[in-house]
Amino acid sequence: KQEVTQIPAALSVPEGENLVLNCSFTDSAIYNLQWFRQDPGKGLTSLLLIQSSQREQTSGRLNASLDKSSGRSTLYIAASQPGDSATYLCAVRGTGANNLFFGTGTRLTVIP
Amino acid sequence: DAGVIQSPRHEVTEMGQEVTLRCKPISGHDYLFWYRQTMMRGLELLIYFNNNVPIDDSGMPEDRFSAKMPNASFSTLKIQPSEPRDSAVYFCASSWRLVTDTQYFGPGTRLTVL
């Protein structure tokens, strides 16, 4: 079974810093990988989706990379803002499974 | 579109009672998913539907859980009887396609079973 790990579990940074969130997965045979954001008491919002044939995706200040062979993905956030404070989850879809495997998330706090 | 709608947002009930959670997916989406989120286990897929038909219910924990989708715009997740260990946030999500598209999540229902 695919296992998805996110380290660190929590991260605090001062406003304006660039930061990287990490996601690793055990089975490299994936279809795609997604990064989600979850605000307290709310559902998940999709940030970026990377297909297995892609190396990275960008949206505004966010850049997600994918290295299938090493089972890793990173989410880079440039010039962090207090509004970026949330829990960030990565989710991996396997090629043979009808399922998204979620990591446990990284709780990010951006300090003004 | 208003997005995925779930009701109620919060539910507090006593052990042994029946609980029904409701979901309205985004119009035009062919897939509907029910997830459960807990601190211990994170997000887990319970069941998903394609065109109102249940496709994979292997994540449903026990026979106490059941889900229906009588039409394209409505689904329910029922727990009968409820137990304290069912306390969690239950999310509904929908998508147009299964694999290549992102899933759009509702705000969730926070269930507390006393």
PDB file of N, CA and C in Angstrom, chain B residues 35-87:
ATOM      1  N   TYR B  35     -15.106  11.001   2.451  1.00  0.00           N
ATOM      2  CA  TYR B  35     -13.874  10.818   3.209  1.00  0.00           C
ATOM      3  C   TYR B  35     -14.155  11.033   4.693  1.00  0.00           C
ATOM      4  N   ARG B  36     -13.257  10.476   5.512  1.00  0.00           N
ATOM      5  CA  ARG B  36     -13.289  10.725   6.942  1.00  0.00           C
ATOM      6  C   ARG B  36     -11.897  11.193   7.360  1.00  0.00           C
ATOM      7  N   GLN B  37     -11.856  12.214   8.205  1.00  0.00           N
ATOM      8  CA  GLN B  37     -10.573  12.738   8.664  1.00  0.00           C
ATOM      9  C   GLN B  37     -10.513  12.702  10.179  1.00  0.00           C
ATOM     10  N   THR B  38      -9.485  12.064  10.704  1.00  0.00           N
ATOM     11  CA  THR B  38      -9.227  12.033  12.142  1.00  0.00           C
ATOM     12  C   THR B  38      -7.762  12.374  12.377  1.00  0.00           C
ATOM     13  N   MET B  39      -7.466  12.760  13.599  1.00  0.00           N
ATOM     14  CA  MET B  39      -6.079  13.077  13.933  1.00  0.00           C
ATOM     15  C   MET B  39      -5.203  11.842  13.788  1.00  0.00           C
ATOM     16  N   MET B  40      -5.747  10.707  14.194  1.00  0.00           N
ATOM     17  CA  MET B  40      -4.933   9.488  14.223  1.00  0.00           C
ATOM     18  C   MET B  40      -4.675   8.927  12.827  1.00  0.00           C
ATOM     19  N   ARG B  41      -5.672   8.975  11.949  1.00  0.00           N
ATOM     20  CA  ARG B  41      -5.567   8.265  10.674  1.00  0.00           C
ATOM     21  C   ARG B  41      -5.531   9.194   9.465  1.00  0.00           C
ATOM     22  N   GLY B  42      -5.655  10.491   9.713  1.00  0.00           N
ATOM     23  CA  GLY B  42      -5.642  11.422   8.585  1.00  0.00           C
ATOM     24  C   GLY B  42      -6.899  11.281   7.747  1.00  0.00           C
ATOM     25  N   LEU B  43      -6.757  11.525   6.446  1.00  0.00           N
ATOM     26  CA  LEU B  43      -7.878  11.453   5.515  1.00  0.00           C
ATOM     27  C   LEU B  43      -7.968  10.062   4.919  1.00  0.00           C
ATOM     28  N   GLU B  44      -9.162   9.481   5.001  1.00  0.00           N
ATOM     29  CA  GLU B  44      -9.374   8.143   4.457  1.00  0.00           C
ATOM     30  C   GLU B  44     -10.593   8.164   3.545  1.00  0.00           C
ATOM     31  N   LEU B  45     -10.471   7.516   2.400  1.00  0.00           N
ATOM     32  CA  LEU B  45     -11.611   7.381   1.506  1.00  0.00           C
ATOM     33  C   LEU B  45     -12.535   6.288   2.031  1.00  0.00           C
ATOM     34  N   LEU B  46     -13.800   6.616   2.149  1.00  0.00           N
ATOM     35  CA  LEU B  46     -14.782   5.631   2.611  1.00  0.00           C
ATOM     36  C   LEU B  46     -15.436   4.922   1.431  1.00  0.00           C
ATOM     37  N   ILE B  47     -15.920   5.703   0.465  1.00  0.00           N
ATOM     38  CA  ILE B  47     -16.652   5.149  -0.660  1.00  0.00           C
ATOM     39  C   ILE B  47     -16.661   6.186  -1.769  1.00  0.00           C
ATOM     40  N   TYR B  48     -16.783   5.724  -3.029  1.00  0.00           N
ATOM     41  CA  TYR B  48     -17.020   6.685  -4.086  1.00  0.00           C
ATOM     42  C   TYR B  48     -18.023   6.144  -5.088  1.00  0.00           C
ATOM     43  N   PHE B  49     -18.698   7.077  -5.734  1.00  0.00           N
ATOM     44  CA  PHE B  49     -19.739   6.784  -6.706  1.00  0.00           C
ATOM     45  C   PHE B  49     -19.326   7.328  -8.077  1.00  0.00           C
ATOM     46  N   ASN B  50     -19.790   6.623  -9.106  1.00  0.00           N
ATOM     47  CA  ASN B  50     -19.665   7.117 -10.469  1.00  0.00           C
ATOM     48  C   ASN B  50     -21.059   7.081 -11.087  1.00  0.00           C
ATOM     49  N   ASN B  51     -21.519   8.233 -11.535  1.00  0.00           N
ATOM     50  CA  ASN B  51     -22.872   8.301 -12.103  1.00  0.00           C
ATOM     51  C   ASN B  51     -23.900   7.636 -11.186  1.00  0.00           C
ATOM     52  N   ASN B  52     -23.807   7.960  -9.909  1.00  0.00           N
ATOM     53  CA  ASN B  52     -24.751   7.539  -8.878  1.00  0.00           C
ATOM     54  C   ASN B  52     -24.579   6.080  -8.444  1.00  0.00           C
ATOM     55  N   VAL B  53     -23.653   5.368  -9.029  1.00  0.00           N
ATOM     56  CA  VAL B  53     -23.464   3.957  -8.697  1.00  0.00           C
ATOM     57  C   VAL B  53     -22.241   3.814  -7.792  1.00  0.00           C
ATOM     58  N   PRO B  54     -22.386   3.098  -6.662  1.00  0.00           N
ATOM     59  CA  PRO B  54     -21.210   2.887  -5.798  1.00  0.00           C
ATOM     60  C   PRO B  54     -20.191   1.993  -6.490  1.00  0.00           C
ATOM     61  N   ILE B  55     -18.941   2.460  -6.556  1.00  0.00           N
ATOM     62  CA  ILE B  55     -17.899   1.725  -7.267  1.00  0.00           C
ATOM     63  C   ILE B  55     -16.960   1.007  -6.303  1.00  0.00           C
ATOM     64  N   ASP B  56     -16.562   1.677  -5.264  1.00  0.00           N
ATOM     65  CA  ASP B  56     -15.602   1.100  -4.324  1.00  0.00           C
ATOM     66  C   ASP B  56     -15.992   1.514  -2.915  1.00  0.00           C
ATOM     67  N   ASP B  57     -16.450   0.562  -2.135  1.00  0.00           N
ATOM     68  CA  ASP B  57     -16.819   0.847  -0.745  1.00  0.00           C
ATOM     69  C   ASP B  57     -15.885   0.133   0.225  1.00  0.00           C
ATOM     70  N   SER B  58     -14.706  -0.219  -0.242  1.00  0.00           N
ATOM     71  CA  SER B  58     -13.784  -0.981   0.605  1.00  0.00           C
ATOM     72  C   SER B  58     -13.292  -0.188   1.813  1.00  0.00           C
ATOM     73  N   GLY B  59     -13.458   1.111   1.778  1.00  0.00           N
ATOM     74  CA  GLY B  59     -13.040   1.926   2.904  1.00  0.00           C
ATOM     75  C   GLY B  59     -14.092   2.099   3.979  1.00  0.00           C
ATOM     76  N   MET B  60     -15.286   1.626   3.726  1.00  0.00           N
ATOM     77  CA  MET B  60     -16.350   1.734   4.732  1.00  0.00           C
ATOM     78  C   MET B  60     -15.970   0.835   5.905  1.00  0.00           C
ATOM     79  N   PRO B  61     -15.866   1.395   7.099  1.00  0.00           N
ATOM     80  CA  PRO B  61     -15.303   0.650   8.217  1.00  0.00           C
ATOM     81  C   PRO B  61     -16.130  -0.538   8.672  1.00  0.00           C
ATOM     82  N   GLU B  62     -17.425  -0.377   8.708  1.00  0.00           N
ATOM     83  CA  GLU B  62     -18.255  -1.464   9.236  1.00  0.00           C
ATOM     84  C   GLU B  62     -19.627  -1.409   8.590  1.00  0.00           C
ATOM     85  N   ASP B  63     -20.388  -2.454   8.862  1.00  0.00           N
ATOM     86  CA  ASP B  63     -21.756  -2.472   8.329  1.00  0.00           C
ATOM     87  C   ASP B  63     -22.621  -1.366   8.900  1.00  0.00           C
ATOM     88  N   ARG B  64     -22.161  -0.738   9.929  1.00  0.00           N
ATOM     89  CA  ARG B  64     -22.943   0.362  10.516  1.00  0.00           C
ATOM     90  C   ARG B  64     -22.965   1.566   9.570  1.00  0.00           C
ATOM     91  N   PHE B  65     -22.032   1.577   8.642  1.00  0.00           N
ATOM     92  CA  PHE B  65     -21.941   2.678   7.694  1.00  0.00           C
ATOM     93  C   PHE B  65     -22.606   2.275   6.378  1.00  0.00           C
ATOM     94  N   SER B  66     -23.388   3.196   5.830  1.00  0.00           N
ATOM     95  CA  SER B  66     -23.976   2.969   4.517  1.00  0.00           C
ATOM     96  C   SER B  66     -24.053   4.297   3.778  1.00  0.00           C
ATOM     97  N   ALA B  67     -23.975   4.243   2.464  1.00  0.00           N
ATOM     98  CA  ALA B  67     -24.041   5.454   1.653  1.00  0.00           C
ATOM     99  C   ALA B  67     -24.926   5.202   0.448  1.00  0.00           C
ATOM    100  N   LYS B  68     -25.649   6.254   0.061  1.00  0.00           N
ATOM    101  CA  LYS B  68     -26.529   6.168  -1.093  1.00  0.00           C
ATOM    102  C   LYS B  68     -26.369   7.414  -1.945  1.00  0.00           C
ATOM    103  N   MET B  69     -26.702   7.250  -3.214  1.00  0.00           N
ATOM    104  CA  MET B  69     -26.742   8.400  -4.107  1.00  0.00           C
ATOM    105  C   MET B  69     -27.955   8.213  -5.015  1.00  0.00           C
ATOM    106  N   PRO B  70     -29.107   8.666  -4.563  1.00  0.00           N
ATOM    107  CA  PRO B  70     -30.340   8.425  -5.312  1.00  0.00           C
ATOM    108  C   PRO B  70     -30.426   9.178  -6.635  1.00  0.00           C
ATOM    109  N   ASN B  71     -29.683  10.292  -6.737  1.00  0.00           N
ATOM    110  CA  ASN B  71     -29.647  11.032  -7.994  1.00  0.00           C
ATOM    111  C   ASN B  71     -28.327  11.785  -8.097  1.00  0.00           C
ATOM    112  N   ALA B  72     -28.123  12.442  -9.207  1.00  0.00           N
ATOM    113  CA  ALA B  72     -26.831  13.072  -9.484  1.00  0.00           C
ATOM    114  C   ALA B  72     -26.525  14.259  -8.583  1.00  0.00           C
ATOM    115  N   SER B  73     -27.515  14.739  -7.854  1.00  0.00           N
ATOM    116  CA  SER B  73     -27.294  15.951  -7.077  1.00  0.00           C
ATOM    117  C   SER B  73     -27.404  15.731  -5.569  1.00  0.00           C
ATOM    118  N   PHE B  74     -27.405  14.482  -5.139  1.00  0.00           N
ATOM    119  CA  PHE B  74     -27.598  14.250  -3.706  1.00  0.00           C
ATOM    120  C   PHE B  74     -27.030  12.906  -3.278  1.00  0.00           C
ATOM    121  N   SER B  75     -26.342  12.936  -2.144  1.00  0.00           N
ATOM    122  CA  SER B  75     -25.823  11.695  -1.565  1.00  0.00           C
ATOM    123  C   SER B  75     -25.933  11.773  -0.045  1.00  0.00           C
ATOM    124  N   THR B  76     -26.090  10.618   0.575  1.00  0.00           N
ATOM    125  CA  THR B  76     -26.119  10.545   2.034  1.00  0.00           C
ATOM    126  C   THR B  76     -25.130   9.508   2.535  1.00  0.00           C
ATOM    127  N   LEU B  77     -24.609   9.769   3.714  1.00  0.00           N
ATOM    128  CA  LEU B  77     -23.787   8.812   4.443  1.00  0.00           C
ATOM    129  C   LEU B  77     -24.461   8.617   5.791  1.00  0.00           C
ATOM    130  N   LYS B  78     -24.822   7.379   6.076  1.00  0.00           N
ATOM    131  CA  LYS B  78     -25.576   7.087   7.293  1.00  0.00           C
ATOM    132  C   LYS B  78     -24.756   6.201   8.207  1.00  0.00           C
ATOM    133  N   ILE B  79     -24.833   6.495   9.485  1.00  0.00           N
ATOM    134  CA  ILE B  79     -24.192   5.659  10.501  1.00  0.00           C
ATOM    135  C   ILE B  79     -25.284   5.237  11.486  1.00  0.00           C
ATOM    136  N   GLN B  80     -25.451   3.933  11.602  1.00  0.00           N
ATOM    137  CA  GLN B  80     -26.501   3.411  12.473  1.00  0.00           C
ATOM    138  C   GLN B  80     -26.112   2.040  13.004  1.00  0.00           C
ATOM    139  N   PRO B  81     -25.911   1.883  14.309  1.00  0.00           N
ATOM    140  CA  PRO B  81     -25.907   2.913  15.342  1.00  0.00           C
ATOM    141  C   PRO B  81     -24.544   3.598  15.427  1.00  0.00           C
ATOM    142  N   SER B  82     -24.537   4.834  15.853  1.00  0.00           N
ATOM    143  CA  SER B  82     -23.274   5.566  15.968  1.00  0.00           C
ATOM    144  C   SER B  82     -22.530   5.184  17.248  1.00  0.00           C
ATOM    145  N   GLU B  83     -21.206   5.319  17.201  1.00  0.00           N
ATOM    146  CA  GLU B  83     -20.344   5.018  18.355  1.00  0.00           C
ATOM    147  C   GLU B  83     -19.359   6.178  18.532  1.00  0.00           C
ATOM    148  N   PRO B  84     -18.849   6.351  19.746  1.00  0.00           N
ATOM    149  CA  PRO B  84     -17.903   7.458  19.985  1.00  0.00           C
ATOM    150  C   PRO B  84     -16.709   7.450  19.032  1.00  0.00           C
ATOM    151  N   ARG B  85     -16.242   6.277  18.628  1.00  0.00           N
ATOM    152  CA  ARG B  85     -15.081   6.214  17.734  1.00  0.00           C
ATOM    153  C   ARG B  85     -15.405   6.680  16.310  1.00  0.00           C
ATOM    154  N   ASP B  86     -16.666   6.940  16.035  1.00  0.00           N
ATOM    155  CA  ASP B  86     -17.045   7.497  14.740  1.00  0.00           C
ATOM    156  C   ASP B  86     -16.836   9.013  14.696  1.00  0.00           C
ATOM    157  N   SER B  87     -16.527   9.605  15.829  1.00  0.00           N
ATOM    158  CA  SER B  87     -16.316  11.047  15.875  1.00  0.00           C
ATOM    159  C   SER B  87     -15.165  11.435  14.959  1.00  0.00           C
TER     160      SER B  87
END
